[in-house]
PDB file of C-alpha atoms in Angstrom:
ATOM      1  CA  UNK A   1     -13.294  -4.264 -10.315  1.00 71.00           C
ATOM      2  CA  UNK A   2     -12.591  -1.296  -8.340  1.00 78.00           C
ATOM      3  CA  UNK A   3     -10.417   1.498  -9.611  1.00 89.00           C
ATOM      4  CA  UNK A   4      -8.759   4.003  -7.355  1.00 94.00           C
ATOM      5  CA  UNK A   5      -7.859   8.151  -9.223  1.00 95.00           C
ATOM      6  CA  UNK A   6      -5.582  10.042  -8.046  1.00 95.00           C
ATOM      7  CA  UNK A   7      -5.933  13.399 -10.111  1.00 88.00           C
ATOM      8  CA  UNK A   8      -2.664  15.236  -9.003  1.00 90.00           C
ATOM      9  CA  UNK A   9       0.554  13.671  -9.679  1.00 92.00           C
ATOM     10  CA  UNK A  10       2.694  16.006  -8.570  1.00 96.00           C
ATOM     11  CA  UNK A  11       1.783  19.312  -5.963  1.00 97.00           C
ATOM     12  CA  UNK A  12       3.987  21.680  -4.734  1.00 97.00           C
ATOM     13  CA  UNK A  13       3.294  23.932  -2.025  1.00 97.00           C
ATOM     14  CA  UNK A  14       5.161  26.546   0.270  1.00 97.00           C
ATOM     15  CA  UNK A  15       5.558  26.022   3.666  1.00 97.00           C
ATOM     16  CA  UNK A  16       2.078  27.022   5.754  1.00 96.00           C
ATOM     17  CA  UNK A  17       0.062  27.072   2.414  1.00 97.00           C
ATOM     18  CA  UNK A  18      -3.615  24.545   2.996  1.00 97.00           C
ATOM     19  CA  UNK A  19      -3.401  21.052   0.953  1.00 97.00           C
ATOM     20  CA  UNK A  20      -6.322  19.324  -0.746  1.00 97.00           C
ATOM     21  CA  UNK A  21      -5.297  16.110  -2.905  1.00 97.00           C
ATOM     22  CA  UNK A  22      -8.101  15.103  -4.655  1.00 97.00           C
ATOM     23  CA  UNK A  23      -9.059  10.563  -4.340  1.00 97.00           C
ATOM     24  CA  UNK A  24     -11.880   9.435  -6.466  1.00 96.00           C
ATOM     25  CA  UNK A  25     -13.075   5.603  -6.680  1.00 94.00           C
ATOM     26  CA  UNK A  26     -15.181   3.753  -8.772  1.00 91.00           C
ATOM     27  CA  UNK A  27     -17.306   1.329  -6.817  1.00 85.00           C
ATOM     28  CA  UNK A  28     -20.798   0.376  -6.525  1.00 77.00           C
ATOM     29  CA  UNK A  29     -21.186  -1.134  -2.708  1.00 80.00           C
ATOM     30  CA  UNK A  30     -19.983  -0.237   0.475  1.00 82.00           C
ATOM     31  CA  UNK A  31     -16.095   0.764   0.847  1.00 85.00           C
ATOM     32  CA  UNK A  32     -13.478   1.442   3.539  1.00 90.00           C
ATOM     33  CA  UNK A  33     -11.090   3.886   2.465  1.00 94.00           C
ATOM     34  CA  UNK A  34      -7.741   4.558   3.561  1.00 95.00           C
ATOM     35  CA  UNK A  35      -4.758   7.530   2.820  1.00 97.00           C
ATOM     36  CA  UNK A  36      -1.271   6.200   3.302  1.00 97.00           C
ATOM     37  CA  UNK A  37       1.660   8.079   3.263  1.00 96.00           C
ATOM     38  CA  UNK A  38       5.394   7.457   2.025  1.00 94.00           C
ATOM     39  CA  UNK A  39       8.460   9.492   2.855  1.00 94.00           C
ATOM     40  CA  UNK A  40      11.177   9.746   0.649  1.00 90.00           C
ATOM     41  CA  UNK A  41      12.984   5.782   1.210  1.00 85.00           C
ATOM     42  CA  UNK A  42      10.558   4.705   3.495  1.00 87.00           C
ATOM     43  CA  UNK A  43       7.488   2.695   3.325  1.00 87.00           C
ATOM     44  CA  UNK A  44       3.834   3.189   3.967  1.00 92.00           C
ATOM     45  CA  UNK A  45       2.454   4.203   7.071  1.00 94.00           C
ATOM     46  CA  UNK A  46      -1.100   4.698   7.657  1.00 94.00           C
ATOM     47  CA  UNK A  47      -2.488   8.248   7.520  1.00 96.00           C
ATOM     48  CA  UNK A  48      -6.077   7.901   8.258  1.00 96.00           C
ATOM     49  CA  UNK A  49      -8.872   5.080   7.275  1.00 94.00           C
ATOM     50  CA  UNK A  50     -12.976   5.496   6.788  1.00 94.00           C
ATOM     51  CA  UNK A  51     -14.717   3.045   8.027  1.00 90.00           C
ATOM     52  CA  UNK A  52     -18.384   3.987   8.287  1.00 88.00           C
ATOM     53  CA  UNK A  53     -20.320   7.310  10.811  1.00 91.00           C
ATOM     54  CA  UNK A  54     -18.611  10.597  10.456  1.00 93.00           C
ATOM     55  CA  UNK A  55     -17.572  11.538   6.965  1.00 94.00           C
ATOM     56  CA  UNK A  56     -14.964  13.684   8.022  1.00 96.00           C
ATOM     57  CA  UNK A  57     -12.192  11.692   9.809  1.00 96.00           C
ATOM     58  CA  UNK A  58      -8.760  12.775  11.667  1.00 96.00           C
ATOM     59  CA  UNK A  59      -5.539  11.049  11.091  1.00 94.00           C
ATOM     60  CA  UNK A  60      -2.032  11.583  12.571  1.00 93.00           C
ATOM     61  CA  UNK A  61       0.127  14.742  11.861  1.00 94.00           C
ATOM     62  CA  UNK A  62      -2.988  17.181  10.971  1.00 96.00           C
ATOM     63  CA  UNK A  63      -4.482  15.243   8.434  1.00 97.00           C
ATOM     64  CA  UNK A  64      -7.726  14.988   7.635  1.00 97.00           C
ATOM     65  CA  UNK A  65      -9.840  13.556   4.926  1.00 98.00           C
ATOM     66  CA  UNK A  66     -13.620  13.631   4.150  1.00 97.00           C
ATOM     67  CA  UNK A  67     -15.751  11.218   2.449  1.00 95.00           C
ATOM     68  CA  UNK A  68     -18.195  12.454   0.144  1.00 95.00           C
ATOM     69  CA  UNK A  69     -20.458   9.394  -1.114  1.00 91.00           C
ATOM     70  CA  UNK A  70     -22.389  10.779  -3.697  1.00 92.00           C
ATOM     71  CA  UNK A  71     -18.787  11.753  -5.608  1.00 94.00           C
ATOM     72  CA  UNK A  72     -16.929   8.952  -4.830  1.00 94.00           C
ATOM     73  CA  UNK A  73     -14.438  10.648  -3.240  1.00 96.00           C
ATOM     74  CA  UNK A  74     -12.473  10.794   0.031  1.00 97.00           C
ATOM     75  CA  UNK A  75      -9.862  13.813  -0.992  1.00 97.00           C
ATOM     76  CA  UNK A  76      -7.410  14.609   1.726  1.00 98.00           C
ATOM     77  CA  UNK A  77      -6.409  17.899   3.758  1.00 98.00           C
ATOM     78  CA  UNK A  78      -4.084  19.649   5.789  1.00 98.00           C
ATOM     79  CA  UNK A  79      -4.559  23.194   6.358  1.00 97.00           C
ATOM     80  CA  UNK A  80      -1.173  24.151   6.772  1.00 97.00           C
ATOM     81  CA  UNK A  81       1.550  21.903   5.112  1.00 97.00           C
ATOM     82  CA  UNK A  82       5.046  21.582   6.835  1.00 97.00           C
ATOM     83  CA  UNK A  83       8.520  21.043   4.865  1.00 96.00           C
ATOM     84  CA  UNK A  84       8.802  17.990   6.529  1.00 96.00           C
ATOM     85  CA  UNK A  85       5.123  16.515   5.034  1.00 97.00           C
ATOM     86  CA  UNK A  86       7.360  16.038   1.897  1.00 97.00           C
ATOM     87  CA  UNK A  87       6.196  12.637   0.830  1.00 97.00           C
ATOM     88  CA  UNK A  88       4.232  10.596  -1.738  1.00 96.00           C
ATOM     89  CA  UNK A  89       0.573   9.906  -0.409  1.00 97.00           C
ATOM     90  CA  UNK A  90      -1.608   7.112  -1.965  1.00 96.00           C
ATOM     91  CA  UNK A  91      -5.459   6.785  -1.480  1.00 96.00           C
ATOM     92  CA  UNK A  92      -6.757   3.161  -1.314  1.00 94.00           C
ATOM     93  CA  UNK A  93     -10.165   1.693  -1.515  1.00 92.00           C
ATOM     94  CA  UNK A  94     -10.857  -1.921   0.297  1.00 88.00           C
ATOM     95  CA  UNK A  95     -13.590  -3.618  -1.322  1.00 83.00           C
ATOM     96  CA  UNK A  96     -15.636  -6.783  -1.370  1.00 79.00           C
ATOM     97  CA  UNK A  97     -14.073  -8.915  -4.506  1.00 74.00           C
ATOM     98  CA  UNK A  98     -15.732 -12.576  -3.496  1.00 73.00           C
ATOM     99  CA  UNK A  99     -15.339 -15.442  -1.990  1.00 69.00           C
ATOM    100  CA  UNK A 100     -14.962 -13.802   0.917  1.00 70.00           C
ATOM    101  CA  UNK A 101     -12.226 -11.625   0.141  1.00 74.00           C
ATOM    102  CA  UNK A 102     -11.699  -7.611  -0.002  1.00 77.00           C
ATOM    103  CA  UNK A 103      -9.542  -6.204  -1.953  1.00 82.00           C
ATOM    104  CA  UNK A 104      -7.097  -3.302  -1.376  1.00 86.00           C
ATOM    105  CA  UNK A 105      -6.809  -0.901  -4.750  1.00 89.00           C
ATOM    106  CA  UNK A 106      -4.162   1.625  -4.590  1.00 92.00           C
ATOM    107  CA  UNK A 107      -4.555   5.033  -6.443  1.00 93.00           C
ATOM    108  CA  UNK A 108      -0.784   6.004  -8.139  1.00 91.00           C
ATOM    109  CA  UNK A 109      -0.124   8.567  -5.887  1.00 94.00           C
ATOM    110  CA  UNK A 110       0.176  12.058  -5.680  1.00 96.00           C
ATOM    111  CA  UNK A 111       4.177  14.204  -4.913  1.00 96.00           C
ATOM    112  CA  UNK A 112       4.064  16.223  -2.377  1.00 97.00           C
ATOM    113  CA  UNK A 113       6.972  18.874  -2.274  1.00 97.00           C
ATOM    114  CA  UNK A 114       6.718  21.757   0.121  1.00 97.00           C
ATOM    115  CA  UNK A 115       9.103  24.324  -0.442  1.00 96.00           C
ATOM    116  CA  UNK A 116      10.771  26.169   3.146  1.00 91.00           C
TER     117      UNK A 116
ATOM    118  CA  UNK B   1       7.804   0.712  13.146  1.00 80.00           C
ATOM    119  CA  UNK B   2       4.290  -1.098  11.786  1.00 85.00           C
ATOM    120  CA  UNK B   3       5.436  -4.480  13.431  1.00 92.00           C
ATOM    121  CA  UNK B   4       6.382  -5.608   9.706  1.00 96.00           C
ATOM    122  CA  UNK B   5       9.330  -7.004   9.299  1.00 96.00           C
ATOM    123  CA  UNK B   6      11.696  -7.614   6.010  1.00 97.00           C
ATOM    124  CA  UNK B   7      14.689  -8.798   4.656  1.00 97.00           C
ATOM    125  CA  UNK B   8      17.163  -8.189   3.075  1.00 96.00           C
ATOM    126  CA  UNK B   9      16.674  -4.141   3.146  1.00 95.00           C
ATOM    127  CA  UNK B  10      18.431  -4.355  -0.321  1.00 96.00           C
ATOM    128  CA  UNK B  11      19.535  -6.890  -3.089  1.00 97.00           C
ATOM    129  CA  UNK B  12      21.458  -6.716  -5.731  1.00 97.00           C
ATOM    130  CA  UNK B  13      21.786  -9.776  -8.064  1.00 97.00           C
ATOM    131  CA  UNK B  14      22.318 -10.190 -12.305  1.00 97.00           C
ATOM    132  CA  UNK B  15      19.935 -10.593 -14.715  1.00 97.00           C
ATOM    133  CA  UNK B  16      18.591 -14.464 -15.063  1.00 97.00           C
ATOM    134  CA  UNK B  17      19.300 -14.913 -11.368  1.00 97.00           C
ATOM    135  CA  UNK B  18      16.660 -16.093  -8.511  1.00 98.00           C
ATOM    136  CA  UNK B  19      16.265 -14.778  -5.404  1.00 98.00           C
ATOM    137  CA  UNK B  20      14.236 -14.938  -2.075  1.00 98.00           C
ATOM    138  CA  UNK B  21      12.035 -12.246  -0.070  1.00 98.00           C
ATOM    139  CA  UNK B  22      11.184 -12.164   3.286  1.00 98.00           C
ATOM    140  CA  UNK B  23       8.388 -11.299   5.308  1.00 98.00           C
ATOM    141  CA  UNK B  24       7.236 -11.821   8.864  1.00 97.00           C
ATOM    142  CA  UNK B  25       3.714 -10.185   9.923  1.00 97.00           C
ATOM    143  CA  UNK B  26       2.687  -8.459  12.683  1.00 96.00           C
ATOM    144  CA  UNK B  27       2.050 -10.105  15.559  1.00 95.00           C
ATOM    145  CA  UNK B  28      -1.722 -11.606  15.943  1.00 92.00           C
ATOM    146  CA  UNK B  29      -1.906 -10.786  11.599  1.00 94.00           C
ATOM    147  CA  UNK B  30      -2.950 -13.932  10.000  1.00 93.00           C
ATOM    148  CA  UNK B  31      -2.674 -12.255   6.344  1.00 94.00           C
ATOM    149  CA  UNK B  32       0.596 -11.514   4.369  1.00 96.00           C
ATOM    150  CA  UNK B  33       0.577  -9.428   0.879  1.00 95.00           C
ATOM    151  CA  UNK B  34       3.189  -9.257  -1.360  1.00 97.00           C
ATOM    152  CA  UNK B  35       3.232  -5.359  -3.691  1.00 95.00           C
ATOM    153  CA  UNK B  36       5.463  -4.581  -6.284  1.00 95.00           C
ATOM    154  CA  UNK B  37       6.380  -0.322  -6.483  1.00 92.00           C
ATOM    155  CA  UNK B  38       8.429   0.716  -9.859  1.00 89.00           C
ATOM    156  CA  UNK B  39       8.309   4.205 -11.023  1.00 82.00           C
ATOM    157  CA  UNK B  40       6.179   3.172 -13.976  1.00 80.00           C
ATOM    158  CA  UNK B  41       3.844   0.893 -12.849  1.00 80.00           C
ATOM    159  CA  UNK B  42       3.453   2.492  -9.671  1.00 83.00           C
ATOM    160  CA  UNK B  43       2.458   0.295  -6.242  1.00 88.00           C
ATOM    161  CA  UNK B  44       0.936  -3.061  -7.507  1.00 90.00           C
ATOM    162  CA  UNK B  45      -0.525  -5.681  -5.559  1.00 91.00           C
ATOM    163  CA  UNK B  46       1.207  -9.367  -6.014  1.00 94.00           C
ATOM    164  CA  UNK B  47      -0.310 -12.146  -4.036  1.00 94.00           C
ATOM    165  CA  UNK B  48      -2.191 -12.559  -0.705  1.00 92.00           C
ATOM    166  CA  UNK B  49      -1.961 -15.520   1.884  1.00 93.00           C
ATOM    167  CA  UNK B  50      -4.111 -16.339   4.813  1.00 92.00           C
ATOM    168  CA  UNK B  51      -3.127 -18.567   7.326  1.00 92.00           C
ATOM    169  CA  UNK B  52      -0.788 -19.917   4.889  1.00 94.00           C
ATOM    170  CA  UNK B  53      -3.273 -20.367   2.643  1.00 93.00           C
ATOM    171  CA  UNK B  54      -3.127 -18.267  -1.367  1.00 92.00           C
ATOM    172  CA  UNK B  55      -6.248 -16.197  -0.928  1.00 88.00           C
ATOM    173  CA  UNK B  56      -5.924 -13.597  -3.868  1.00 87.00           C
ATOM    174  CA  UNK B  57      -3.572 -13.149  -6.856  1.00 89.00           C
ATOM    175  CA  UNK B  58      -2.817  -9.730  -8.369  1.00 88.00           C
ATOM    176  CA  UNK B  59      -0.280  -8.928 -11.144  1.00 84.00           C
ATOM    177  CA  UNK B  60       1.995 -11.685 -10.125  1.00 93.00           C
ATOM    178  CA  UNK B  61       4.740 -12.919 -12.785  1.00 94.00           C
ATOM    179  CA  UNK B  62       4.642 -16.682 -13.510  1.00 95.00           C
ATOM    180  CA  UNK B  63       8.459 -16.453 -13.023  1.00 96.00           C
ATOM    181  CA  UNK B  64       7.426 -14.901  -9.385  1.00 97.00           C
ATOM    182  CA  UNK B  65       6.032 -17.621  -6.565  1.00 96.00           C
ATOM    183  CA  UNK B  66       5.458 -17.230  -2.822  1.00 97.00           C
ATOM    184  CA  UNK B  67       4.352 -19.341   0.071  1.00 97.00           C
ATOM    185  CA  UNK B  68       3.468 -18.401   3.651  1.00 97.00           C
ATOM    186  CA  UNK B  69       4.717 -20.800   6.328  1.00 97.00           C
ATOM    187  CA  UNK B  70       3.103 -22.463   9.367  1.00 96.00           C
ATOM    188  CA  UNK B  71       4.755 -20.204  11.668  1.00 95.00           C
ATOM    189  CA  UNK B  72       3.123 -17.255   9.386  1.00 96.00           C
ATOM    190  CA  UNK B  73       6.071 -15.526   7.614  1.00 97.00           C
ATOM    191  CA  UNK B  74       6.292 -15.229   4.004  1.00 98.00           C
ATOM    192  CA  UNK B  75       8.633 -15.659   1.383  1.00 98.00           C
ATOM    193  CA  UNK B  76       8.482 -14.121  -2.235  1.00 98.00           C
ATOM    194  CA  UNK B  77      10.430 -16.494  -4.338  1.00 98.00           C
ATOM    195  CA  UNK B  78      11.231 -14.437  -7.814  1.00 98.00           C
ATOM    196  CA  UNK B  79      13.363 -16.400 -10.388  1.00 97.00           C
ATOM    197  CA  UNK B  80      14.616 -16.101 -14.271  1.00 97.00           C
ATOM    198  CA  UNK B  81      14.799 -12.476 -13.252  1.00 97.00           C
ATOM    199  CA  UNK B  82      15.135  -9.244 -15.971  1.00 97.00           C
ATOM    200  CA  UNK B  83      16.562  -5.760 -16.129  1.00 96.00           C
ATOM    201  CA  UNK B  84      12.215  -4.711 -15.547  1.00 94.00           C
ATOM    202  CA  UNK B  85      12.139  -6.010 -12.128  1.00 96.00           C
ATOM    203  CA  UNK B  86      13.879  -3.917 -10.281  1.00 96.00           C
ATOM    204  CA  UNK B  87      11.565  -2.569  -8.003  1.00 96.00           C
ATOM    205  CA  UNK B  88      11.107  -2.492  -4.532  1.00 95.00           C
ATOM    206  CA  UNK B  89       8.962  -4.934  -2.842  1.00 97.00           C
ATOM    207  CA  UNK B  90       6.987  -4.301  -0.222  1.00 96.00           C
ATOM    208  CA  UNK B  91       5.218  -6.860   2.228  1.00 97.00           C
ATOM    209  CA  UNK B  92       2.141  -5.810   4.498  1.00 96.00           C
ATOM    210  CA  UNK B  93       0.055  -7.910   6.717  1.00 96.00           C
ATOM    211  CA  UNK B  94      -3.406  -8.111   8.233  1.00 93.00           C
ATOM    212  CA  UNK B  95      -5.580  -9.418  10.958  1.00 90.00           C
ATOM    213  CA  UNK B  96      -9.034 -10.032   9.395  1.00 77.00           C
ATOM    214  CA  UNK B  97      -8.936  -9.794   5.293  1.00 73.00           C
ATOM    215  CA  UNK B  98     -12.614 -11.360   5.256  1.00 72.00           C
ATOM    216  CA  UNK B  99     -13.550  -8.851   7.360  1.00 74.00           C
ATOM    217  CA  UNK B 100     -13.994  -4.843   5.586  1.00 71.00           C
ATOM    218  CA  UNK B 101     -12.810  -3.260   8.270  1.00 77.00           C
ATOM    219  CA  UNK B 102      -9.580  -5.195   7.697  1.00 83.00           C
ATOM    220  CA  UNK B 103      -6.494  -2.939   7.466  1.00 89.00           C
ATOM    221  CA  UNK B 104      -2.861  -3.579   5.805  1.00 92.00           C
ATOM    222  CA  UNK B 105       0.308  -2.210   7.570  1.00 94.00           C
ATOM    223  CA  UNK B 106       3.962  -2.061   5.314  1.00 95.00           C
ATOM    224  CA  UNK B 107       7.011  -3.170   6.259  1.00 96.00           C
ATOM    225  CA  UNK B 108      10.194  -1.369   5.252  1.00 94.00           C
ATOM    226  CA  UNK B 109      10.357  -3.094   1.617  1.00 95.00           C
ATOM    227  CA  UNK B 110      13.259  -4.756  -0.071  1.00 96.00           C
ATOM    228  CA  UNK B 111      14.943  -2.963  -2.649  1.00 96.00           C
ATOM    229  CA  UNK B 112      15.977  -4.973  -5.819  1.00 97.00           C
ATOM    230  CA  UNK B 113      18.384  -4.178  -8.311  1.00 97.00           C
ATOM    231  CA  UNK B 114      18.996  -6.332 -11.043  1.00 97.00           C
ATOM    232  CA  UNK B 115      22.027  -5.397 -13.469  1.00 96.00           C
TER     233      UNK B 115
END
């Protein structure tokens, strides 16, 4: 089965400082990946998803992540965090699990807290 | 606003009580999942239906059941229920969950308290 790390549990960062949160996965065949994002009593909303071509993909609100194959990772970045990107973000992995199914694995997310 | 709809927003019932979820999907989604998010355990999948079929089962309690209904919404039936699952519950839904390129979008969740 696939498993989804999350390295950082909790970052904090001052306004206008550059993120990196680091997503690893264990998986043998192909993957789509996928950052979501939670603000504080909200739910998740979908920051970016890999699919397949360009490694490096754009997502809403200045977000970008890049997948690296041969690490197994798809870390995220901003490169200058806002007080208002205060939020829990979670890295998923959607992969084949049989029978025709994929599977969505969730990482346990990483804190966010950027300090004015 | 993903399109996901749920209710109640919050509950708040006693231990050994049962109580009932609600989901509807997207419009067009054909898919409903059912996640579980505590502070311990983190954001854990539950169950999955397609086309009101069970397709997948996660980390679902016995005491926990759900169906999905012709016209597509979902309900998350949890019963006999203890101090531990007090969580919120989140439903998402889906267009194509054969399909990899398949992607889930939330709804707002529904907070549970049990005392």
């Amino acid at each position: 089965a696939q498993s989804v790390s999350q390295h950082n549990h909790h970052v904090i960062l001052s306004e206008a400082a550059s993120l990196e949160l680091g997503c690893n996965y264990s998986y043998g065949g192909t993957v789509n990946l996928f950052w979501y994002v939670q603000y504080p009593g909200q739910h998740l909303q979908l920051l970016l998803k890999y699919f397949s071509g360009d490694p490096l993909v754009k997502g809403i609100k200045g977000f970008e992540a890049e997948f690296i194959k041969s690490k197994f990772s798809f870390n995220l970045r901003k490169p200058s965090v806002q007080w208002s990107d205060t939020a829990e973000y979670f890295c998923a992995v959607n992969a084949y699990s049989g029978a025709g199914s994929y599977q969505l694995t969730f990482g346990k997310g990483t804190k966010l807290s950027v300090i004015p | 606003d993903s399109g996901v709809t749920q209710t109640p927003k919050h509950l708040i019932t006693a231990t050994g009580q049962r109580v009932t979820l609600r989901c509807s999907p997207r419009s067009g989604d054909l898919s409903v999942y059912w996640y579980q998010q505590s502070l311990d355990q983190g954001l854990q999948f539950l169950i999955q239906y397609y086309n009101g079929e069970e397709r997948a089962k996660g980390n679902i309690l016995e005491r926990f059941s759900a169906q999905q209904f012709p016209d597509l919404h979902s309900e998350l039936n949890l019963s006999s229920l203890e101090l531990g699952d007090s969580a919120l519950y989140f439903c998402a839904s889906s267009f194509e969950p054969g399909h990899r390129t398949d992607t889930q979008y939330f709804g707002p969740g529904t907070r549970l308290t049990v005392l």
